[in-house]
Coordinates of C-alpha atoms in Angstrom, one line a residue:
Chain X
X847 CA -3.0 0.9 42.3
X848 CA -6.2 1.5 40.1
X849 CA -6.1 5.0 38.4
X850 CA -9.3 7.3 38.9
X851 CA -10.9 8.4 35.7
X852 CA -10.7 12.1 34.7
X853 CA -14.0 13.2 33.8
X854 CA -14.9 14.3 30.9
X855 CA -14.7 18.8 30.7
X856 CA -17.7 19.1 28.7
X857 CA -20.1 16.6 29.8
X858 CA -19.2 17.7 33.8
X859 CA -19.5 21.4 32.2
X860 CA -22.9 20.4 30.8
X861 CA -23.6 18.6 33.7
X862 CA -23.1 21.7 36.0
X863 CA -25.4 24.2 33.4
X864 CA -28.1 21.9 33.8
X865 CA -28.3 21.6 37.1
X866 CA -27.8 25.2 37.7
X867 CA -30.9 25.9 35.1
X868 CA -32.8 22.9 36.9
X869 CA -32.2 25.1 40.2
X870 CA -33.6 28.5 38.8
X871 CA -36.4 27.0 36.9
X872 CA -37.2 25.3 40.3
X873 CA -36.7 28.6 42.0
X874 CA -39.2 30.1 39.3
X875 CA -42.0 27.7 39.9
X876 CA -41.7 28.0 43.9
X877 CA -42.1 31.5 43.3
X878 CA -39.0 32.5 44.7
X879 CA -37.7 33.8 41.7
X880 CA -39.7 35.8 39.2
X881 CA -38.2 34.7 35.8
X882 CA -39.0 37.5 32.9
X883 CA -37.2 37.0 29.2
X884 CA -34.8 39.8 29.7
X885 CA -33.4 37.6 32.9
X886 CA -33.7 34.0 31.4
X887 CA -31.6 35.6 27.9
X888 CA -28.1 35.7 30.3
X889 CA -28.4 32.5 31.3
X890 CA -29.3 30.9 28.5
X891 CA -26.6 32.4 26.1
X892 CA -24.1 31.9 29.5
X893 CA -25.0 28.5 29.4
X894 CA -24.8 28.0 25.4
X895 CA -21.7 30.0 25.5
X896 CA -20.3 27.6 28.9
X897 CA -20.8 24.5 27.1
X898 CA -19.5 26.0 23.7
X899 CA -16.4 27.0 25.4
X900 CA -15.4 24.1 27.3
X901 CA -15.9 21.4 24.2
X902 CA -13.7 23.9 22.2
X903 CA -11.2 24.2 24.8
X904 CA -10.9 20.7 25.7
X905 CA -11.1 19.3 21.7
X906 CA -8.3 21.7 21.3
X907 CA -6.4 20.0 24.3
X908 CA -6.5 17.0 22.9
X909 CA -5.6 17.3 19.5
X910 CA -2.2 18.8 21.3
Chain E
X431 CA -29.5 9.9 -20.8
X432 CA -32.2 8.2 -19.4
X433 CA -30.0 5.8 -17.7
X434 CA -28.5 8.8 -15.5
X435 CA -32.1 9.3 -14.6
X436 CA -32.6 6.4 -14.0
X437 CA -29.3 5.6 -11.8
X438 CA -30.4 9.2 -10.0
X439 CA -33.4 8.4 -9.2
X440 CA -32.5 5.0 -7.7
X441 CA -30.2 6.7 -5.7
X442 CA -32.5 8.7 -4.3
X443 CA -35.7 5.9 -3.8
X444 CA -33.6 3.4 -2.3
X445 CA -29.7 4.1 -1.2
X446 CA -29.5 5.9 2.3
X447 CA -29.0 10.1 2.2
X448 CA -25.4 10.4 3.1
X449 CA -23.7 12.8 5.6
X450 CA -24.1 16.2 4.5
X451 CA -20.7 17.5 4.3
X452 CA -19.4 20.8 3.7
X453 CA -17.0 21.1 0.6
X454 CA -14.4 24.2 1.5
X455 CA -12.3 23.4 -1.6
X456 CA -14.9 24.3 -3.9
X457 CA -16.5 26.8 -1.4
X458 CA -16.3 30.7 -1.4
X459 CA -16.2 31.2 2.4
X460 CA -16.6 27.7 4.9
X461 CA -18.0 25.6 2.0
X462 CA -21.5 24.8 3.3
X463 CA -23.2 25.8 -0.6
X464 CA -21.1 23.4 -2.0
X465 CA -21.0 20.6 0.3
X466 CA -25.2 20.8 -0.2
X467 CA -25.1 21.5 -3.4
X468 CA -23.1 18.2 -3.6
X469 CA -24.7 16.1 -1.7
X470 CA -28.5 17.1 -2.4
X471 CA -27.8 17.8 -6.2
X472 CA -28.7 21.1 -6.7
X473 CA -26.6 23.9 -7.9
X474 CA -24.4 25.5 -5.5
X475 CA -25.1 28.6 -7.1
X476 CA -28.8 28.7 -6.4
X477 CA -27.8 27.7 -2.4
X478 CA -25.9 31.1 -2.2
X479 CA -28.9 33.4 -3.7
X480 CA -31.1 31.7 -1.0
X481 CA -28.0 31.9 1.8
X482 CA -28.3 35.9 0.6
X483 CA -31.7 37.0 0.1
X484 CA -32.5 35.5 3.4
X485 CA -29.5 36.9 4.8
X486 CA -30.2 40.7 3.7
X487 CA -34.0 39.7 4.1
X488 CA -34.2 38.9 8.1
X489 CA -30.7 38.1 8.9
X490 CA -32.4 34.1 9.0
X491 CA -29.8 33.1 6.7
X492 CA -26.3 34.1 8.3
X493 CA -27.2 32.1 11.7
X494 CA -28.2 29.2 9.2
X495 CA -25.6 29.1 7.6
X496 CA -22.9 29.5 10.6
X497 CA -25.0 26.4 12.1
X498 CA -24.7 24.7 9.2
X499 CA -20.7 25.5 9.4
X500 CA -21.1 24.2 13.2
X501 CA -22.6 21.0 12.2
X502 CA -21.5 19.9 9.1
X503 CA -17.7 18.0 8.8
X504 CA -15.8 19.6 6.3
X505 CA -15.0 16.4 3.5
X506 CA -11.9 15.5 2.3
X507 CA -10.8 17.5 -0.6
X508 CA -10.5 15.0 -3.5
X509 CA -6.8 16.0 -4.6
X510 CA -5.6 15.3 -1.2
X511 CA -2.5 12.9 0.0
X512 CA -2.9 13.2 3.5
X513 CA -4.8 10.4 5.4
X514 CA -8.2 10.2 7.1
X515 CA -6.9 10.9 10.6
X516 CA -4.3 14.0 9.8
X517 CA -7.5 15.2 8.1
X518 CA -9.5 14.5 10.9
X519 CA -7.5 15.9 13.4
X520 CA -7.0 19.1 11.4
X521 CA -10.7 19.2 11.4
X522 CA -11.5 19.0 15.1
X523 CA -9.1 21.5 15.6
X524 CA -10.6 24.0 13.3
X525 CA -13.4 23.0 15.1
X526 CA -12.5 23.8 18.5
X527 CA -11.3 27.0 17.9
X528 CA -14.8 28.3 16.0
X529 CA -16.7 26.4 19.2
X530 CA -14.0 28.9 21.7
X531 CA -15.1 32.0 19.4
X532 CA -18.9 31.2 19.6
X533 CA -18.3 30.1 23.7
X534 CA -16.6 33.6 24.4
X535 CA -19.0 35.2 22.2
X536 CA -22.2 34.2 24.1
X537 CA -20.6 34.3 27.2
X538 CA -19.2 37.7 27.2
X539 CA -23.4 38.6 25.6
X540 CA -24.9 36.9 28.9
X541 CA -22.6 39.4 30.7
X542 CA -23.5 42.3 29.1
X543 CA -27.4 41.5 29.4
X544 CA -27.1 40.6 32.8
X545 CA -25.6 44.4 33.3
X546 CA -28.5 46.2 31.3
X547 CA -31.0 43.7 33.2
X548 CA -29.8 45.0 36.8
X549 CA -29.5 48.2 35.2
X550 CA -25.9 49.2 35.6
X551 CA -25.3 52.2 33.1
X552 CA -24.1 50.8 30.2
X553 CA -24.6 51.6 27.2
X554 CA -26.5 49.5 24.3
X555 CA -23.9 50.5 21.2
X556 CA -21.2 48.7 23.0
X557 CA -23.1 45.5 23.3
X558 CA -22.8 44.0 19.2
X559 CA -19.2 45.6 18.7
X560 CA -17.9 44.0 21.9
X561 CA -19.6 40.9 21.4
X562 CA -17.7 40.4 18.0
X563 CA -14.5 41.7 18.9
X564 CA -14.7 39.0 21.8
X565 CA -15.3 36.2 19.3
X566 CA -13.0 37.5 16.5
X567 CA -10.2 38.0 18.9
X568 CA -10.8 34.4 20.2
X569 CA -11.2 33.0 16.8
X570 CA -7.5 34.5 15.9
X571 CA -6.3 33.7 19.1
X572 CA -7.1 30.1 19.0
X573 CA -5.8 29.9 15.2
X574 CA -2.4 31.7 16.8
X575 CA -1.7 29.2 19.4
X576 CA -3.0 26.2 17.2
X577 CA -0.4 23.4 15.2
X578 CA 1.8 24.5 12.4
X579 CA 0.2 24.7 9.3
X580 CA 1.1 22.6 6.6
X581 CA 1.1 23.3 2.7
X582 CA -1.3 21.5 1.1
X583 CA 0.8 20.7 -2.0
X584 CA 3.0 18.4 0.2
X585 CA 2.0 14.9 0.5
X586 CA 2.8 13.6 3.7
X587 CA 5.4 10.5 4.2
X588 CA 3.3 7.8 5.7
X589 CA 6.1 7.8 8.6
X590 CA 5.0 11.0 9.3
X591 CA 1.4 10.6 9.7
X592 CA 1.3 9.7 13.2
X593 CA 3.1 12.4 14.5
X594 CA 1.6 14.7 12.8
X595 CA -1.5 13.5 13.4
X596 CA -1.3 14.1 17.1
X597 CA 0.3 17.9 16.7
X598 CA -2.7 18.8 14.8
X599 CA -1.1 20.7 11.6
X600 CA -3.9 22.3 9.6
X601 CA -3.8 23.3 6.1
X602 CA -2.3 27.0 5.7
X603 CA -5.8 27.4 3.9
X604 CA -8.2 26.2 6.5
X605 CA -5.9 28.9 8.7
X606 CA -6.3 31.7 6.7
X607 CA -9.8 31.6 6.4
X608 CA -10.5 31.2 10.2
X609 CA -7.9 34.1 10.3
X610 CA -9.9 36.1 7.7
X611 CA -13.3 35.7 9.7
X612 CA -11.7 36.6 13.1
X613 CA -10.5 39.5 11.5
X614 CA -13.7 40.5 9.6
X615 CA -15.7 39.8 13.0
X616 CA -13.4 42.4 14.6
X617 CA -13.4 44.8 11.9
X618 CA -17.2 44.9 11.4
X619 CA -17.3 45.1 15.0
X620 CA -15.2 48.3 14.9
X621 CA -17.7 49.6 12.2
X622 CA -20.5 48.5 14.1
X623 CA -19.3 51.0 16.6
X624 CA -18.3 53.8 14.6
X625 CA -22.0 54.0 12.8
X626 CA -23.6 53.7 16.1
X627 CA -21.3 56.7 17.8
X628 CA -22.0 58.4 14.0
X629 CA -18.6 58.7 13.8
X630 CA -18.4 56.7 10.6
X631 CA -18.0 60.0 8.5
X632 CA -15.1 61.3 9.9
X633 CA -13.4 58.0 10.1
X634 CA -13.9 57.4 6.4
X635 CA -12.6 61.0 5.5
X636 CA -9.6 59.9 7.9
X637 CA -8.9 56.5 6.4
X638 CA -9.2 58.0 3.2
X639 CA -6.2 60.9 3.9
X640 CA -4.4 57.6 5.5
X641 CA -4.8 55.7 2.4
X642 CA -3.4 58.6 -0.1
X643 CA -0.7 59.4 2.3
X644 CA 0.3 55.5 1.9
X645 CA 0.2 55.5 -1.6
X646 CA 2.2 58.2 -1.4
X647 CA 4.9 56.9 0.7
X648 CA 4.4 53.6 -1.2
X649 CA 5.2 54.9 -4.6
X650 CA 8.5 56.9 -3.4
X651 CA 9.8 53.8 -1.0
X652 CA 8.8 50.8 -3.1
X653 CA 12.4 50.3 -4.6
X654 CA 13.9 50.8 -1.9
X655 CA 11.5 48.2 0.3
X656 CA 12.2 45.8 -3.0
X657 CA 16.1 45.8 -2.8
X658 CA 15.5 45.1 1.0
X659 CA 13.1 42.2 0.1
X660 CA 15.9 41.2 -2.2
X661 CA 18.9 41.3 -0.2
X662 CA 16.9 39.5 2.7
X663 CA 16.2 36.6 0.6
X664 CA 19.4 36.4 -0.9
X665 CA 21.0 36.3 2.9
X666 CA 19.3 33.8 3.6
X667 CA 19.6 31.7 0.9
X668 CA 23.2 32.3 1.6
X669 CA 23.0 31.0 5.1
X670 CA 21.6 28.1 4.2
X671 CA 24.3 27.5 1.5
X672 CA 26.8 27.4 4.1
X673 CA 25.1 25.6 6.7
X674 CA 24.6 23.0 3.8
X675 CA 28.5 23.1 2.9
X676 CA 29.2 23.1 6.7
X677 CA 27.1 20.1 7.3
X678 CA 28.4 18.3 3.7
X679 CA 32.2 19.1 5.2
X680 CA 31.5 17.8 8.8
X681 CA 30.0 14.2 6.8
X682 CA 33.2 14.2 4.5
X683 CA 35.7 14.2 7.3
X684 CA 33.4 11.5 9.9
X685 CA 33.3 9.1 6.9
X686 CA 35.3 9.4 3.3
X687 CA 38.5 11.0 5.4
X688 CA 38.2 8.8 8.1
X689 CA 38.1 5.8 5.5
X690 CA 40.8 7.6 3.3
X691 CA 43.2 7.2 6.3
X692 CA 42.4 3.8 7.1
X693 CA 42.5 2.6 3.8
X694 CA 46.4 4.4 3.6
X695 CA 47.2 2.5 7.0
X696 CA 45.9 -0.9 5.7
X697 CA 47.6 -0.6 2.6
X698 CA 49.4 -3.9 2.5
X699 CA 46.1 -5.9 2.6
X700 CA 44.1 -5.8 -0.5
X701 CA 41.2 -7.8 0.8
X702 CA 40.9 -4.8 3.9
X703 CA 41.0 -2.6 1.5
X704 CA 38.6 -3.3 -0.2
X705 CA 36.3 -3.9 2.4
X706 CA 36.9 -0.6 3.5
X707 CA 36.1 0.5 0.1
X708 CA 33.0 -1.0 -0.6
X709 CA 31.8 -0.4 3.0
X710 CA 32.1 3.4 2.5
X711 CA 30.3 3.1 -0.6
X712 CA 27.4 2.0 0.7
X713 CA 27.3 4.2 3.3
X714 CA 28.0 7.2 0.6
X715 CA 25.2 5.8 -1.4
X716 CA 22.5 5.7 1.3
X717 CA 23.8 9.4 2.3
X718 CA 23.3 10.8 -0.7
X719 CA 20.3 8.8 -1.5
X720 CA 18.2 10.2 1.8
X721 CA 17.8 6.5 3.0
X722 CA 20.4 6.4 5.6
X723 CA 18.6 5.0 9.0
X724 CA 19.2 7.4 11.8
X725 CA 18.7 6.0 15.9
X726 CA 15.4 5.7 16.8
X727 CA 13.8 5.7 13.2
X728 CA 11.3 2.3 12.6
X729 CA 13.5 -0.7 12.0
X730 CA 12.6 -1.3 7.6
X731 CA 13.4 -4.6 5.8
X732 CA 15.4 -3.0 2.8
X733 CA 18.2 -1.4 6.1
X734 CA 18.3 -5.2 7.9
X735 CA 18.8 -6.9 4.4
X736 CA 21.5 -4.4 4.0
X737 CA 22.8 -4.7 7.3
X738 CA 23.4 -8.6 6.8
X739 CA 24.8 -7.9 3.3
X740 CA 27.6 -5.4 4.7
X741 CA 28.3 -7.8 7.8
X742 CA 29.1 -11.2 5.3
X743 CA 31.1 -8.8 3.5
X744 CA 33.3 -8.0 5.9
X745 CA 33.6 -11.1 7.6
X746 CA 33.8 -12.9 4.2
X747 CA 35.8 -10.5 2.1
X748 CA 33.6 -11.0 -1.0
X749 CA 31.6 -8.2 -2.4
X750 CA 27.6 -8.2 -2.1
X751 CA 25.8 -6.2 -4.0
X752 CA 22.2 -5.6 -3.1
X753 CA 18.9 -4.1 -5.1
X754 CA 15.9 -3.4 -3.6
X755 CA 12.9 -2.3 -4.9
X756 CA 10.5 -1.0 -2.3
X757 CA 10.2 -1.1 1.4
X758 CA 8.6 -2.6 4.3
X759 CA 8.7 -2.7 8.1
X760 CA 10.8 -5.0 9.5
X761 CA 8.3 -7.7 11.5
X762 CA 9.1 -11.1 12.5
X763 CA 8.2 -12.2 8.7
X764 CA 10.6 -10.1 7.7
X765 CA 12.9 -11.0 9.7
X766 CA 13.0 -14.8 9.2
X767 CA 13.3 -13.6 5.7
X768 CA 16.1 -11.4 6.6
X769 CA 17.8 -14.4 8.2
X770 CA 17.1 -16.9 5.3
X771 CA 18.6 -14.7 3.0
X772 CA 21.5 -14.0 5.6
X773 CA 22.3 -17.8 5.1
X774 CA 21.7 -18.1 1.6
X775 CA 24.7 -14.8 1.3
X776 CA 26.8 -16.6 4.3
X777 CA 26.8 -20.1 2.0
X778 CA 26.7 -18.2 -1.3
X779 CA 30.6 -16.4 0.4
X780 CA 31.7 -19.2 2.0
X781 CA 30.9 -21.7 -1.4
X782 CA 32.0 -18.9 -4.3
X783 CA 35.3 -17.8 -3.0
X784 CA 36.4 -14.0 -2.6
X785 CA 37.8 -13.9 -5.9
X786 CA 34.7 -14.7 -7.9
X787 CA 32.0 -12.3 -8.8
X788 CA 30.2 -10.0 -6.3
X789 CA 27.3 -12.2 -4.7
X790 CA 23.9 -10.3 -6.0
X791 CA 21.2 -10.0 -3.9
X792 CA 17.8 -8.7 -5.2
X793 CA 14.5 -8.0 -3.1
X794 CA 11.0 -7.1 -3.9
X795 CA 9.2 -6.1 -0.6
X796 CA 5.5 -4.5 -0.3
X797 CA 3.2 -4.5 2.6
X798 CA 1.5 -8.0 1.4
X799 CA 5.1 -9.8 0.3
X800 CA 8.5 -9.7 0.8
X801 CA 10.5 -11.7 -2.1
X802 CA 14.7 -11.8 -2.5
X803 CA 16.7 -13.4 -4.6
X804 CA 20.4 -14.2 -4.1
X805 CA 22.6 -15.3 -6.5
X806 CA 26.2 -16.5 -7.1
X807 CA 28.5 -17.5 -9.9
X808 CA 30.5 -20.3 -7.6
X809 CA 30.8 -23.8 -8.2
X810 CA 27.1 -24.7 -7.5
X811 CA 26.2 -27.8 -6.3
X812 CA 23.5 -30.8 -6.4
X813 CA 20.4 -29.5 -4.0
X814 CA 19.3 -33.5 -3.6
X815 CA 22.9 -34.6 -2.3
X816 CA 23.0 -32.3 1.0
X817 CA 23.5 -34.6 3.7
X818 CA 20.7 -34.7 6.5
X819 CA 23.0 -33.5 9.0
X820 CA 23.9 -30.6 6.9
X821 CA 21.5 -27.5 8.6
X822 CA 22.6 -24.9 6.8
X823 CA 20.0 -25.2 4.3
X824 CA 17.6 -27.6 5.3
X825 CA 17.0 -25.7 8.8
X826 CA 18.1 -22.0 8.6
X827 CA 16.8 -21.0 4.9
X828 CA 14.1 -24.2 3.8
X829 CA 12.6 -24.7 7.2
X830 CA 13.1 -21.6 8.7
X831 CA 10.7 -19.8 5.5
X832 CA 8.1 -23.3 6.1
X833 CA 8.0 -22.3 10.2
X834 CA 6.8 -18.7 8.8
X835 CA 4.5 -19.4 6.2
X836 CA 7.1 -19.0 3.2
X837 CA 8.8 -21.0 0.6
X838 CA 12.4 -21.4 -0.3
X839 CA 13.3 -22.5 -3.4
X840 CA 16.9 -23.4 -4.6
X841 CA 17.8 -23.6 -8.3
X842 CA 21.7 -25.0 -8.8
X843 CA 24.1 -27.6 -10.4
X844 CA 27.5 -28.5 -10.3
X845 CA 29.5 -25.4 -12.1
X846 CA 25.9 -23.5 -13.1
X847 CA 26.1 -21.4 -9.7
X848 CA 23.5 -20.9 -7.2
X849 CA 20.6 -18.9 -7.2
X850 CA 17.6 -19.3 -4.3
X851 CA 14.5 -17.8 -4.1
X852 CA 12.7 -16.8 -0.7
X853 CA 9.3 -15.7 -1.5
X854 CA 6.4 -14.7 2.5
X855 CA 3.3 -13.6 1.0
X856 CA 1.5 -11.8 3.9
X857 CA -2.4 -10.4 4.7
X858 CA -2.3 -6.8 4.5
X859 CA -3.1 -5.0 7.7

């Protein structure tokens, strides 16, 4: 029976930021959002922070 | 002189840049001044005025300098024994648990922007000192729940590296400083706070009072904490005395006493006896030596070349005595080469008799070739006068050392004794 692949925490953690940041940028140039810096910081540094967090966690994984 | 110049400056027109690399051996905190410093041939020393003055100028040069840390791999230090991939490993692992800190950090600073962006009331001097607790207390976290760490002084037994390898052990040093900066994070963040809250004053006149007050109790307890230092050490260095002695006694009686009573038992036959004998001193010899092979360790050529020595011997009655001098895995080179010289000791037993001299058997073994000798005092005979039907020699030592790639060679004469030599060179992996 052929095994599925795991994928990969960080790149599907990536993967998931972008998207999500693809979806408010989108949502900023429909004019359904109304992007300012102090709202576009969080999500930066949350997405920074996401990625960060799951290479970190899953490089630790591995090396156990 | 000029020919340094001249070999710099070639180095620098034509060979490639190589990695930058940070250089914690030689460093003061993650090593990043001297790993440039290195690399780019310029004084570390003048890195860490520029790291400072741009540090107390903007703050530019503290988030430089922990990106640097972030993407520069530390190098190996040059007085190190272990190999690239326990290094390596150690590395990433140090690695992942500054990338959690940073993650948990930034994370937990989206949050806190998100609540002053809705405008929940919160306020603003909580923001730094909880951003840094968050990342110290995940730094030391991560270090906590990481491999062992390992002292540096201690090379590592290339048996061991795999193993090891895969736990992850860092160096107690690399540890300790990821320790140290989780701590300062937290304890600057607890700062941070108290100047904000201007409560700074009062906590410096109070951690003052608790510093005298320890001094204090310090000066009239320290003999006292001493002799219970002391007497803590000396237990246990007494527990470990007698779980040495225990484990020495427990050896004794499974194999001397055992041997003792066997040998009283089989008195009557001095040949049994002396198989007895010698096999217990071999096994003695390899116990106290550290080389005794336990289940499950890698099968090595020196412990099959020994095996086959101990089994003529008892089948044989004559004494074998074997010297090696290094050690190798045991692959199918090996052992043909065991085998060969498992013929040449059967023939060399069978040939000399048990009353002659001990058979000797000496082998030379590295990773790229694997050389024994083994010689006897018998009657020797004419190596040109074996009949063809004879396949002792012709098959199981000459041909079985061709079929691998090795050469047998067999030096005797009628009353001279015997001596062959069974030489695999091999390509090292």
């Amino acid at each position: 029976m052929r095994r599925t692949a795991r994928p990969d925490p960080v790149s599907l953690t990536a993967g998931i930021v972008l998207v999500v940041l693809g979806t408010v940028l989108l949502l900023d140039r429909t004019g359904a959002l109304q992007l300012t810096f102090s709202s576009m910081a969080p999500i930066a540094f949350a997405a920074i922070g996401a990625i960060l967090l799951a290479s970190g966690l899953s490089r630790g994984r591995r090396e156990r | 002189m000029m020919q340094d110049m001249a070999a710099t400056s070639r180095r620098r027109a034509g060979a490639p840049l190589r990695e930058l690399r940070r250089d914690p051996e030689h460093g003061m905190v993650a090593g990043v001044c001297a790993g440039l410093g290195r690399d780019l041939d310029v004084d570390p020393l003048l890195l860490r005025i520029a790291f400072g003055a741009t540090s107390l100028a903007s703050g530019v040069g503290i988030v430089a300098y922990v990106l640097a840390w972030l993407l520069m791999p530390a190098a190996e230090s040059s007085g190190e024994t272990r190999t690239g991939a326990l290094a390596d490993a150690a590395g990433r692992t140090g690695r992942a648990a500054i990338e959690v800190a940073f993650g948990v950090g930034f994370l937990l600073l989206a949050i806190l922007l998100t609540f002053r962006a809705v405008g929940l009331p919160f306020s603003d001097v909580l923001t730094w000192p909880l951003v840094l607790v968050a990342a110290g207390g995940a730094l030391i976290w991560r270090q906590s729940v990481g491999g062992p760490p390992t002292a540096d002084a201690a090379p590592a037994p290339p048996a061991a590296i795999a193993p090891a390898a895969a736990g992850a052990p860092q160096s107690r040093p690399a540890v300790t400083s990821r320790i140290g900066v989780g701590v300062t994070l937290v304890v600057a963040a607890a700062i941070l706070f108290l100047q904000f809250t201007g409560a700074l004053a009062a906590a410096t006149d109070v951690a003052l009072a608790a510093l005298v007050v320890a001094i204090a109790l310090g000066v009239i307890f320290a003999p006292w904490f001493v002799r219970l230092l002391s007497s803590l050490s000396f237990e246990r260095a007494e527990r470990i005395r007698s779980q040495e002695r225990a484990e020495v006694a427990a050896h004794l009686h499974d194999s001397v006493l055992q041997t003792l009573a066997l040998v009283q038992k089989r008195a009557g036959d001095p040949r049994e006896v002396a198989a007895l004998a010698r096999r217990q001193e071999r096994e003695l010899r390899a116990w106290l030596s550290g080389a005794r092979q336990r289940p499950g360790d890698e099968q090595r050529f020196v412990a099959a070349l020994q095996a086959a020595a101990e089994e003529i011997e008892e089948a044989h009655g004559v004494a074998v005595d074997v010297v090696a001098v290094g050690d190798a895995p045991l692959d199918r080179d090996g052992q043909a080469l065991v085998a060969a010289a498992r013929e040449a000791m059967l023939n060399a037993a069978k040939f000399a008799g048990a009353d002659s001299a001990p058979v000797a058997v000496y082998a030379e073994a590295a990773d790229d070739r694997l050389q024994v000798f083994v010689r006897d005092r018998g009657p020797g005979f004419d190596p040109a006068s074996v009949p063809a039907d004879r396949r002792g020699v012709r098959e199981s030592i000459v041909g079985r050392m061709e079929r691998h790639g090795g050469e047998a060679t067999i030096r005797s004469s009628p009353g001279g004794g015997t001596e062959v030599e069974l030489v695999i060179e091999r390509s090292t992996p």
